[in-house]
mmCIF file of C-alpha atoms in Angstrom:
data_model
loop_
_atom_site.group_PDB
_atom_site.id
_atom_site.type_symbol
_atom_site.label_atom_id
_atom_site.label_comp_id
_atom_site.label_asym_id
_atom_site.label_seq_id
_atom_site.Cartn_x
_atom_site.Cartn_y
_atom_site.Cartn_z
ATOM 1 C CA MET U 9 23.634 23.219 -27.095
ATOM 2 C CA ALA U 10 24.890 20.453 -29.363
ATOM 3 C CA ASN U 11 27.550 22.779 -30.901
ATOM 4 C CA TYR U 12 28.704 23.723 -27.417
ATOM 5 C CA LEU U 13 28.846 20.077 -26.324
ATOM 6 C CA LEU U 14 30.887 19.192 -29.403
ATOM 7 C CA LYS U 15 33.302 22.109 -28.819
ATOM 8 C CA ARG U 16 33.718 20.928 -25.091
ATOM 9 C CA LEU U 17 34.400 17.432 -26.267
ATOM 10 C CA LEU U 18 37.094 18.589 -28.578
ATOM 11 C CA LEU U 19 38.590 20.922 -25.965
ATOM 12 C CA MET U 20 39.101 17.822 -23.746
ATOM 13 C CA ILE U 21 41.871 16.634 -26.124
ATOM 14 C CA PRO U 22 44.466 19.524 -25.595
ATOM 15 C CA THR U 23 43.361 19.715 -21.974
ATOM 16 C CA LEU U 24 44.228 16.116 -21.354
ATOM 17 C CA LEU U 25 47.521 16.494 -23.411
ATOM 18 C CA GLY U 26 48.404 19.448 -21.141
ATOM 19 C CA ILE U 27 47.702 17.519 -17.984
ATOM 20 C CA MET U 28 49.703 14.479 -19.170
ATOM 21 C CA LEU U 29 52.603 16.746 -20.267
ATOM 22 C CA ILE U 30 52.716 18.472 -16.926
ATOM 23 C CA SER U 31 52.484 15.291 -14.930
ATOM 24 C CA PHE U 32 55.170 13.645 -17.094
ATOM 25 C CA ILE U 33 57.577 16.511 -16.614
ATOM 26 C CA ILE U 34 57.123 16.512 -12.947
ATOM 27 C CA VAL U 35 57.848 12.701 -12.814
ATOM 28 C CA GLN U 36 61.149 13.291 -14.582
ATOM 29 C CA PHE U 37 62.393 15.545 -11.811
ATOM 30 C CA VAL U 38 61.200 13.453 -8.812
ATOM 31 C CA PRO U 39 64.075 11.805 -7.079
ATOM 32 C CA GLY U 40 64.112 8.248 -6.035
ATOM 33 C CA GLY U 41 62.739 6.729 -9.218
ATOM 34 C CA PRO U 42 62.285 2.858 -9.887
ATOM 35 C CA VAL U 43 65.853 2.553 -11.275
ATOM 36 C CA GLU U 44 67.360 4.149 -8.214
ATOM 37 C CA ARG U 45 65.119 2.062 -5.944
ATOM 38 C CA MET U 46 66.212 -1.050 -7.615
ATOM 39 C CA ILE U 47 69.876 -0.068 -7.488
ATOM 40 C CA ALA U 48 69.431 0.533 -3.727
ATOM 41 C CA GLN U 49 67.999 -2.890 -3.392
ATOM 42 C CA LEU U 50 70.795 -4.584 -5.333
ATOM 43 C CA GLN U 51 73.379 -2.754 -3.364
ATOM 44 C CA GLY U 52 71.720 -3.957 -0.173
ATOM 45 C CA HIS U 53 71.096 -7.668 -1.246
ATOM 46 C CA GLY U 54 74.487 -8.149 -3.120
ATOM 47 C CA VAL U 55 75.221 -10.845 -5.562
ATOM 48 C CA GLU U 56 72.079 -12.789 -5.249
ATOM 49 C CA ALA U 57 69.931 -9.839 -6.250
ATOM 50 C CA THR U 58 72.246 -8.828 -9.195
ATOM 51 C CA ALA U 59 72.239 -12.296 -10.530
ATOM 52 C CA ARG U 60 68.381 -12.352 -10.296
ATOM 53 C CA PHE U 61 67.775 -9.004 -12.077
ATOM 54 C CA GLY U 62 70.893 -8.669 -14.170
ATOM 55 C CA GLY U 63 71.356 -12.069 -15.478
ATOM 56 C CA GLY U 64 75.073 -12.085 -14.438
ATOM 57 C CA SER U 65 77.229 -15.037 -13.517
ATOM 58 C CA ALA U 66 77.087 -16.716 -10.200
ATOM 59 C CA GLY U 67 79.970 -14.641 -9.033
ATOM 60 C CA GLY U 68 78.190 -11.396 -9.932
ATOM 61 C CA ASP U 69 81.051 -10.092 -12.125
ATOM 62 C CA MET U 70 78.618 -8.552 -14.599
ATOM 63 C CA ALA U 71 77.139 -6.245 -12.016
ATOM 64 C CA VAL U 72 79.976 -5.644 -9.620
ATOM 65 C CA GLY U 73 83.667 -5.413 -10.182
ATOM 66 C CA SER U 74 85.984 -7.549 -8.169
ATOM 67 C CA THR U 75 87.283 -4.636 -6.239
ATOM 68 C CA GLY U 76 83.863 -3.218 -5.600
ATOM 69 C CA GLN U 77 84.537 -0.123 -7.788
ATOM 70 C CA SER U 78 82.586 0.912 -10.900
ATOM 71 C CA THR U 79 83.824 -0.949 -14.009
ATOM 72 C CA GLY U 80 82.772 2.000 -16.313
ATOM 73 C CA GLN U 81 81.909 5.518 -16.346
ATOM 74 C CA SER U 82 80.041 7.118 -13.399
ATOM 75 C CA SER U 83 76.333 6.704 -13.613
ATOM 76 C CA LYS U 84 73.689 9.355 -13.238
ATOM 77 C CA TYR U 85 71.972 7.428 -10.558
ATOM 78 C CA ARG U 86 72.682 7.788 -6.890
ATOM 79 C CA GLY U 87 74.267 4.604 -5.216
ATOM 80 C CA SER U 88 75.262 3.020 -8.499
ATOM 81 C CA GLN U 89 78.913 2.907 -7.730
ATOM 82 C CA GLY U 90 80.185 -0.526 -8.073
ATOM 83 C CA LEU U 91 77.575 -1.589 -10.526
ATOM 84 C CA ASP U 92 78.468 -2.370 -14.204
ATOM 85 C CA PRO U 93 77.143 0.439 -16.469
ATOM 86 C CA GLN U 94 75.715 -2.297 -18.808
ATOM 87 C CA PHE U 95 73.727 -3.628 -15.942
ATOM 88 C CA VAL U 96 72.373 -0.153 -15.063
ATOM 89 C CA ALA U 97 71.397 0.230 -18.793
ATOM 90 C CA GLU U 98 69.473 -3.037 -18.584
ATOM 91 C CA LEU U 99 67.636 -1.719 -15.521
ATOM 92 C CA GLU U 100 66.749 1.451 -17.561
ATOM 93 C CA ALA U 101 65.539 -0.758 -20.369
ATOM 94 C CA MET U 102 63.387 -2.767 -18.039
ATOM 95 C CA TYR U 103 61.686 0.327 -16.725
ATOM 96 C CA GLY U 104 61.495 2.112 -20.072
ATOM 97 C CA PHE U 105 64.071 4.810 -19.321
ATOM 98 C CA ASP U 106 66.393 3.834 -22.098
ATOM 99 C CA LYS U 107 64.667 6.138 -24.471
ATOM 100 C CA PRO U 108 64.661 9.985 -24.678
ATOM 101 C CA ALA U 109 62.025 11.704 -22.601
ATOM 102 C CA HIS U 110 60.206 13.056 -25.821
ATOM 103 C CA GLU U 111 59.916 9.681 -27.216
ATOM 104 C CA ARG U 112 58.591 8.142 -24.084
ATOM 105 C CA PHE U 113 55.926 10.880 -23.746
ATOM 106 C CA PHE U 114 54.875 10.453 -27.353
ATOM 107 C CA GLN U 115 54.594 6.673 -26.842
ATOM 108 C CA MET U 116 52.557 7.333 -23.749
ATOM 109 C CA VAL U 117 50.109 9.611 -25.530
ATOM 110 C CA VAL U 118 49.638 6.977 -28.305
ATOM 111 C CA ASN U 119 49.011 4.217 -25.761
ATOM 112 C CA TYR U 120 46.633 6.248 -23.578
ATOM 113 C CA ALA U 121 44.577 7.200 -26.648
ATOM 114 C CA LYS U 122 44.023 3.380 -26.972
ATOM 115 C CA PHE U 123 43.505 3.220 -23.095
ATOM 116 C CA ASP U 124 46.697 1.124 -22.770
ATOM 117 C CA LEU U 125 47.876 2.595 -19.523
ATOM 118 C CA GLY U 126 50.872 0.194 -19.099
ATOM 119 C CA GLU U 127 51.966 -2.208 -16.503
ATOM 120 C CA SER U 128 52.756 -1.609 -12.797
ATOM 121 C CA TYR U 129 56.320 -1.860 -11.910
ATOM 122 C CA TYR U 130 55.712 -3.733 -8.736
ATOM 123 C CA GLN U 131 52.379 -5.475 -8.735
ATOM 124 C CA ASP U 132 52.638 -7.528 -12.027
ATOM 125 C CA LYS U 133 49.213 -6.176 -13.253
ATOM 126 C CA SER U 134 48.215 -3.688 -15.871
ATOM 127 C CA VAL U 135 47.143 -0.304 -14.651
ATOM 128 C CA ILE U 136 43.597 -0.690 -16.080
ATOM 129 C CA SER U 137 43.221 -3.996 -14.138
ATOM 130 C CA LEU U 138 44.373 -2.307 -10.964
ATOM 131 C CA VAL U 139 41.998 0.619 -11.447
ATOM 132 C CA LEU U 140 38.967 -1.662 -12.104
ATOM 133 C CA GLU U 141 39.946 -3.808 -9.080
ATOM 134 C CA LYS U 142 39.976 -0.777 -6.738
ATOM 135 C CA MET U 143 37.126 1.028 -8.420
ATOM 136 C CA PRO U 144 34.212 -0.603 -6.492
ATOM 137 C CA VAL U 145 35.419 0.738 -3.179
ATOM 138 C CA SER U 146 35.916 4.231 -4.450
ATOM 139 C CA ILE U 147 32.601 4.226 -6.252
ATOM 140 C CA SER U 148 30.840 2.986 -3.140
ATOM 141 C CA LEU U 149 32.429 5.629 -0.885
ATOM 142 C CA GLY U 150 32.141 8.471 -3.399
ATOM 143 C CA LEU U 151 28.592 7.708 -4.641
ATOM 144 C CA TRP U 152 26.918 7.070 -1.270
ATOM 145 C CA SER U 153 28.714 9.944 0.374
ATOM 146 C CA THR U 154 27.808 12.474 -2.339
ATOM 147 C CA LEU U 155 24.236 11.246 -2.527
ATOM 148 C CA ILE U 156 23.672 11.419 1.187
ATOM 149 C CA ILE U 157 25.420 14.789 1.586
ATOM 150 C CA TYR U 158 23.199 16.392 -1.112
ATOM 151 C CA LEU U 159 20.013 14.768 0.240
ATOM 152 C CA ILE U 160 20.862 16.224 3.717
ATOM 153 C CA SER U 161 22.399 19.581 2.708
ATOM 154 C CA ILE U 162 19.909 20.902 0.240
ATOM 155 C CA PRO U 163 16.691 20.518 2.238
ATOM 156 C CA LEU U 164 18.480 21.632 5.423
ATOM 157 C CA GLY U 165 19.971 24.625 3.688
ATOM 158 C CA ILE U 166 16.580 25.606 2.294
ATOM 159 C CA LYS U 167 15.031 25.201 5.739
ATOM 160 C CA LYS U 168 17.687 27.306 7.343
ATOM 161 C CA ALA U 169 17.210 30.040 4.764
ATOM 162 C CA VAL U 170 13.450 30.180 5.376
ATOM 163 C CA THR U 171 13.982 30.204 9.103
ATOM 164 C CA ASP U 172 16.957 32.539 9.061
ATOM 165 C CA GLY U 173 17.730 33.891 12.626
ATOM 166 C CA GLN U 174 15.067 31.664 14.303
ATOM 167 C CA LYS U 175 15.579 28.835 16.795
ATOM 168 C CA PHE U 176 15.795 26.035 14.082
ATOM 169 C CA ASP U 177 18.535 27.971 12.195
ATOM 170 C CA ILE U 178 20.598 28.599 15.359
ATOM 171 C CA TRP U 179 20.477 25.100 16.676
ATOM 172 C CA THR U 180 21.204 23.464 13.326
ATOM 173 C CA SER U 181 24.073 25.889 12.733
ATOM 174 C CA ALA U 182 25.650 24.558 15.963
ATOM 175 C CA ALA U 183 25.468 21.099 14.437
ATOM 176 C CA VAL U 184 26.734 22.198 11.063
ATOM 177 C CA PHE U 185 29.780 24.045 12.546
ATOM 178 C CA THR U 186 30.538 21.064 14.771
ATOM 179 C CA GLY U 187 30.526 18.738 11.619
ATOM 180 C CA TYR U 188 32.641 21.238 9.798
ATOM 181 C CA ALA U 189 35.250 21.241 12.694
ATOM 182 C CA ILE U 190 35.542 17.389 12.914
ATOM 183 C CA PRO U 191 37.889 15.840 10.418
ATOM 184 C CA SER U 192 36.375 12.758 8.711
ATOM 185 C CA PHE U 193 39.348 10.574 9.994
ATOM 186 C CA MET U 194 38.724 11.694 13.554
ATOM 187 C CA PHE U 195 34.976 10.947 13.354
ATOM 188 C CA ALA U 196 35.965 7.619 11.819
ATOM 189 C CA ILE U 197 38.079 6.640 14.829
ATOM 190 C CA LEU U 198 35.150 7.791 17.085
ATOM 191 C CA LEU U 199 32.771 5.508 15.287
ATOM 192 C CA ILE U 200 35.085 2.621 15.486
ATOM 193 C CA VAL U 201 35.546 3.118 19.271
ATOM 194 C CA VAL U 202 31.791 3.329 19.786
ATOM 195 C CA PHE U 203 30.305 1.096 17.220
ATOM 196 C CA ALA U 204 32.886 -1.391 15.943
ATOM 197 C CA GLY U 205 34.090 -3.117 19.019
ATOM 198 C CA GLY U 206 36.600 -0.560 19.989
ATOM 199 C CA ARG U 207 35.190 -0.075 23.541
ATOM 200 C CA TYR U 208 31.418 0.047 23.695
ATOM 201 C CA PHE U 209 29.374 -1.778 20.958
ATOM 202 C CA ASP U 210 30.363 -4.272 18.430
ATOM 203 C CA ILE U 211 27.650 -3.646 15.839
ATOM 204 C CA PHE U 212 29.418 -2.829 12.544
ATOM 205 C CA PRO U 213 32.396 -4.528 10.836
ATOM 206 C CA LEU U 214 35.699 -2.921 11.180
ATOM 207 C CA ARG U 215 37.350 -3.654 7.744
ATOM 208 C CA GLY U 216 36.595 -4.567 4.165
ATOM 209 C CA LEU U 217 33.778 -3.988 1.718
ATOM 210 C CA THR U 218 32.081 -7.460 2.283
ATOM 211 C CA SER U 219 32.166 -10.277 4.728
ATOM 212 C CA ASP U 220 33.826 -13.683 4.283
ATOM 213 C CA GLY U 221 31.576 -16.000 2.224
ATOM 214 C CA PHE U 222 30.022 -13.081 0.366
ATOM 215 C CA ASP U 223 29.847 -15.180 -2.817
ATOM 216 C CA GLU U 224 27.829 -17.826 -1.139
ATOM 217 C CA MET U 225 25.086 -15.404 0.019
ATOM 218 C CA ASN U 226 21.864 -14.804 -1.925
ATOM 219 C CA PHE U 227 21.176 -11.417 -3.506
ATOM 220 C CA ILE U 228 19.348 -9.871 -0.498
ATOM 221 C CA GLN U 229 21.944 -11.076 1.922
ATOM 222 C CA GLN U 230 24.719 -9.677 -0.303
ATOM 223 C CA VAL U 231 22.979 -6.212 -0.490
ATOM 224 C CA LEU U 232 22.443 -6.088 3.206
ATOM 225 C CA ASP U 233 26.010 -7.188 3.870
ATOM 226 C CA TYR U 234 27.412 -4.465 1.597
ATOM 227 C CA LEU U 235 25.245 -1.782 3.121
ATOM 228 C CA TRP U 236 26.385 -3.060 6.623
ATOM 229 C CA HIS U 237 30.024 -2.461 5.773
ATOM 230 C CA MET U 238 29.258 0.893 4.187
ATOM 231 C CA VAL U 239 27.603 2.466 7.266
ATOM 232 C CA LEU U 240 30.617 3.593 9.250
ATOM 233 C CA PRO U 241 32.913 4.800 6.537
ATOM 234 C CA VAL U 242 30.157 6.692 4.627
ATOM 235 C CA ALA U 243 28.993 8.261 7.929
ATOM 236 C CA ALA U 244 32.496 9.398 8.668
ATOM 237 C CA MET U 245 32.719 11.027 5.201
ATOM 238 C CA VAL U 246 29.207 12.639 5.417
ATOM 239 C CA ILE U 247 29.812 14.344 8.698
ATOM 240 C CA SER U 248 32.576 16.461 7.330
ATOM 241 C CA GLY U 249 31.123 16.972 3.924
ATOM 242 C CA PHE U 250 27.574 18.228 4.448
ATOM 243 C CA ALA U 251 28.411 21.373 6.495
ATOM 244 C CA GLY U 252 29.935 23.402 3.668
ATOM 245 C CA LEU U 253 27.101 22.484 1.211
ATOM 246 C CA THR U 254 24.464 23.193 3.802
ATOM 247 C CA MET U 255 25.852 26.856 4.296
ATOM 248 C CA LEU U 256 26.277 27.276 0.454
ATOM 249 C CA THR U 257 22.628 26.298 -0.162
ATOM 250 C CA LYS U 258 21.389 28.524 2.649
ATOM 251 C CA ASN U 259 23.372 31.598 1.532
ATOM 252 C CA SER U 260 22.320 31.065 -2.093
ATOM 253 C CA PHE U 261 18.660 30.984 -1.217
ATOM 254 C CA LEU U 262 19.043 34.015 1.106
ATOM 255 C CA ASP U 263 20.524 36.004 -1.798
ATOM 256 C CA GLU U 264 17.521 35.035 -3.944
ATOM 257 C CA VAL U 265 14.599 35.416 -1.681
ATOM 258 C CA ASN U 266 15.486 39.154 -1.127
ATOM 259 C CA LYS U 267 15.308 39.911 -4.917
ATOM 260 C CA GLN U 268 12.441 41.839 -6.545
ATOM 261 C CA TYR U 269 11.023 38.904 -8.459
ATOM 262 C CA VAL U 270 10.410 36.952 -5.209
ATOM 263 C CA VAL U 271 8.762 40.016 -3.693
ATOM 264 C CA THR U 272 6.516 40.190 -6.833
ATOM 265 C CA ALA U 273 5.650 36.518 -6.644
ATOM 266 C CA ARG U 274 4.558 36.964 -3.069
ATOM 267 C CA ALA U 275 2.611 39.955 -3.910
ATOM 268 C CA LYS U 276 0.613 37.918 -6.416
ATOM 269 C CA GLY U 277 -0.594 35.646 -3.624
ATOM 270 C CA LEU U 278 1.641 32.685 -4.309
ATOM 271 C CA GLU U 279 2.295 30.330 -1.320
ATOM 272 C CA GLN U 280 5.661 29.854 0.232
ATOM 273 C CA ASN U 281 6.387 26.535 -1.402
ATOM 274 C CA GLN U 282 5.308 27.935 -4.772
ATOM 275 C CA VAL U 283 7.772 30.743 -4.379
ATOM 276 C CA LEU U 284 10.591 28.691 -3.103
ATOM 277 C CA TYR U 285 10.439 25.812 -5.543
ATOM 278 C CA GLY U 286 8.734 27.441 -8.537
ATOM 279 C CA HIS U 287 10.899 30.550 -8.688
ATOM 280 C CA VAL U 288 13.799 30.532 -6.165
ATOM 281 C CA PHE U 289 14.951 27.010 -6.397
ATOM 282 C CA ARG U 290 16.320 26.888 -9.997
ATOM 283 C CA ASN U 291 18.150 30.149 -9.614
ATOM 284 C CA ALA U 292 19.603 29.356 -6.154
ATOM 285 C CA MET U 293 20.583 25.806 -7.121
ATOM 286 C CA LEU U 294 22.896 26.958 -9.937
ATOM 287 C CA ILE U 295 25.797 27.774 -7.559
ATOM 288 C CA VAL U 296 25.228 24.449 -5.718
ATOM 289 C CA ILE U 297 25.291 22.507 -9.041
ATOM 290 C CA ALA U 298 28.504 24.479 -10.025
ATOM 291 C CA GLY U 299 30.291 22.943 -7.058
ATOM 292 C CA PHE U 300 29.225 19.419 -7.750
ATOM 293 C CA PRO U 301 32.102 18.109 -9.983
ATOM 294 C CA SER U 302 34.742 19.407 -7.487
ATOM 295 C CA ALA U 303 32.878 18.062 -4.519
ATOM 296 C CA PHE U 304 32.328 14.577 -6.055
ATOM 297 C CA LEU U 305 35.921 14.228 -7.334
ATOM 298 C CA ALA U 306 37.275 15.328 -3.948
ATOM 299 C CA ILE U 307 35.189 12.717 -2.200
ATOM 300 C CA PHE U 308 35.784 10.109 -4.922
ATOM 301 C CA PHE U 309 39.583 10.331 -5.119
ATOM 302 C CA THR U 310 41.200 12.275 -2.320
ATOM 303 C CA GLY U 311 38.796 12.533 0.505
ATOM 304 C CA SER U 312 38.529 8.719 0.942
ATOM 305 C CA LEU U 313 42.275 8.157 1.408
ATOM 306 C CA LEU U 314 42.324 8.173 5.262
ATOM 307 C CA ILE U 315 38.954 6.456 5.364
ATOM 308 C CA GLU U 316 40.294 3.667 3.228
ATOM 309 C CA VAL U 317 43.270 3.238 5.478
ATOM 310 C CA ILE U 318 41.192 3.342 8.694
ATOM 311 C CA PHE U 319 38.628 0.899 7.579
ATOM 312 C CA SER U 320 40.985 -1.348 5.488
ATOM 313 C CA LEU U 321 39.324 -0.479 2.165
ATOM 314 C CA ASP U 322 41.551 -1.008 -0.778
ATOM 315 C CA GLY U 323 40.363 1.719 -3.115
ATOM 316 C CA LEU U 324 41.662 4.206 -5.641
ATOM 317 C CA GLY U 325 42.811 6.716 -3.014
ATOM 318 C CA LEU U 326 45.039 4.213 -1.340
ATOM 319 C CA LEU U 327 46.323 2.946 -4.739
ATOM 320 C CA GLY U 328 47.256 6.436 -5.800
ATOM 321 C CA TYR U 329 49.033 7.142 -2.553
ATOM 322 C CA GLU U 330 51.042 3.901 -2.594
ATOM 323 C CA SER U 331 52.044 4.384 -6.234
ATOM 324 C CA VAL U 332 53.412 7.796 -5.435
ATOM 325 C CA ILE U 333 55.356 6.532 -2.377
ATOM 326 C CA ASN U 334 56.704 3.543 -4.395
ATOM 327 C CA ARG U 335 57.474 5.616 -7.557
ATOM 328 C CA ASP U 336 55.222 3.299 -9.601
ATOM 329 C CA TYR U 337 55.070 5.805 -12.408
ATOM 330 C CA PRO U 338 52.676 3.900 -14.694
ATOM 331 C CA VAL U 339 50.116 3.771 -12.039
ATOM 332 C CA VAL U 340 50.718 7.385 -11.049
ATOM 333 C CA LEU U 341 50.320 8.660 -14.572
ATOM 334 C CA GLY U 342 47.528 6.246 -15.558
ATOM 335 C CA THR U 343 45.385 7.085 -12.515
ATOM 336 C CA LEU U 344 45.997 10.813 -13.065
ATOM 337 C CA TYR U 345 44.818 10.314 -16.708
ATOM 338 C CA ILE U 346 41.639 8.584 -15.556
ATOM 339 C CA PHE U 347 40.985 11.191 -12.833
ATOM 340 C CA ALA U 348 41.420 14.153 -15.309
ATOM 341 C CA LEU U 349 39.244 12.458 -17.959
ATOM 342 C CA MET U 350 36.540 11.828 -15.343
ATOM 343 C CA GLY U 351 36.851 15.403 -14.100
ATOM 344 C CA LEU U 352 36.347 16.869 -17.551
ATOM 345 C CA ILE U 353 33.342 14.462 -18.253
ATOM 346 C CA THR U 354 31.809 15.432 -14.797
ATOM 347 C CA THR U 355 32.174 19.104 -15.803
ATOM 348 C CA LEU U 356 30.407 18.569 -18.930
ATOM 349 C CA ILE U 357 27.616 16.774 -17.206
ATOM 350 C CA ARG U 358 27.333 19.843 -14.890
ATOM 351 C CA ASP U 359 26.692 21.909 -17.861
ATOM 352 C CA VAL U 360 23.898 19.817 -19.152
ATOM 353 C CA VAL U 361 22.420 19.831 -15.652
ATOM 354 C CA TYR U 362 22.548 23.632 -15.642
ATOM 355 C CA VAL U 363 20.264 23.633 -18.663
ATOM 356 C CA LEU U 364 17.971 21.106 -17.113
ATOM 357 C CA VAL U 365 17.590 23.273 -13.957
ATOM 358 C CA ASP U 366 17.304 26.539 -15.841
ATOM 359 C CA PRO U 367 16.400 26.221 -19.607
ATOM 360 C CA ARG U 368 17.022 30.026 -19.929
ATOM 361 C CA ILE U 369 20.796 29.286 -19.992
ATOM 362 C CA ASP U 370 21.973 29.195 -23.583
ATOM 363 C CA PHE U 371 25.473 27.636 -23.957
ATOM 364 C CA ALA U 372 25.307 28.116 -27.619
ATOM 365 C CA ALA U 373 25.766 31.821 -27.150
ATOM 366 C CA ARG U 374 28.997 31.303 -25.206
ATOM 367 C CA THR U 375 32.445 31.212 -26.609
ATOM 368 C CA VAL U 376 34.523 28.328 -25.212
#
């Protein structure tokens, strides 16, 4: 097992390099980059903006020719007509586009190896500080949602498998399919209308992770206030997340309970719970555990985007979306790097849990 873990850790290096390379290449071909955006702003704001960013004279003769035509060769950026090529070159240097692509990629790899993810173009903060600032929201949504989904889905799926075709299975299937059909953002809006002062009750807060004056509360009050704010967004994410895992658990158990070793265990006189949790559980749960990394990461990073917007929660999902829209490339690439790293680590943890659930699994015999 130790050799396998070491191999997986070493394999993370080329995997991360491949992810970074692909992301970097895609960024190079995306139109409307930061230089073009700044040029558009300068063309719209005139001399005042060019003097501010280009350091030109009060008349703006450094950035714009007196006739409004380009004073040099045509630029590779759209909308740059009328701007001095030297000024455009200064913009490129400001955003780090004055070097060849391969040099910029190599420098990015070196910096990322030191966890120096660069500075945001527009927020005057380092990418690391932005991620750490947004992390509590995403951790709260992802952790609580995943935990509650698993606590609901696994027992419910086992019960449905045991009572397959009976009344309990039929009625709960209706609830499961209803939850599967309702998008989380639609359920979030319904919760706001009913419980957050939208129309009926005003029980839960509508926005934020904590209340005003949170720092002045004692520890118990802070915990209760935090949980109070988490109820609606977590409930909205759980309602659309538990359905798939419940059916996966049920089908996995149904596949196992019909196998010969289960029939033999029952023939020996073992009770139902002994058969289910002593023999079936560890085999049936392997497929459920296999889906944990993707489920957690989906909730943690992408599934919470609309929930963050609806409940005014400033988390990683919203940060990633806004950085893509604004072409804030250091934030885009930095967050992708962190997401990829966490995904690889989560997958490694999944393999360790595999062994804990079923010690018969021998990863040392596998080829990576």
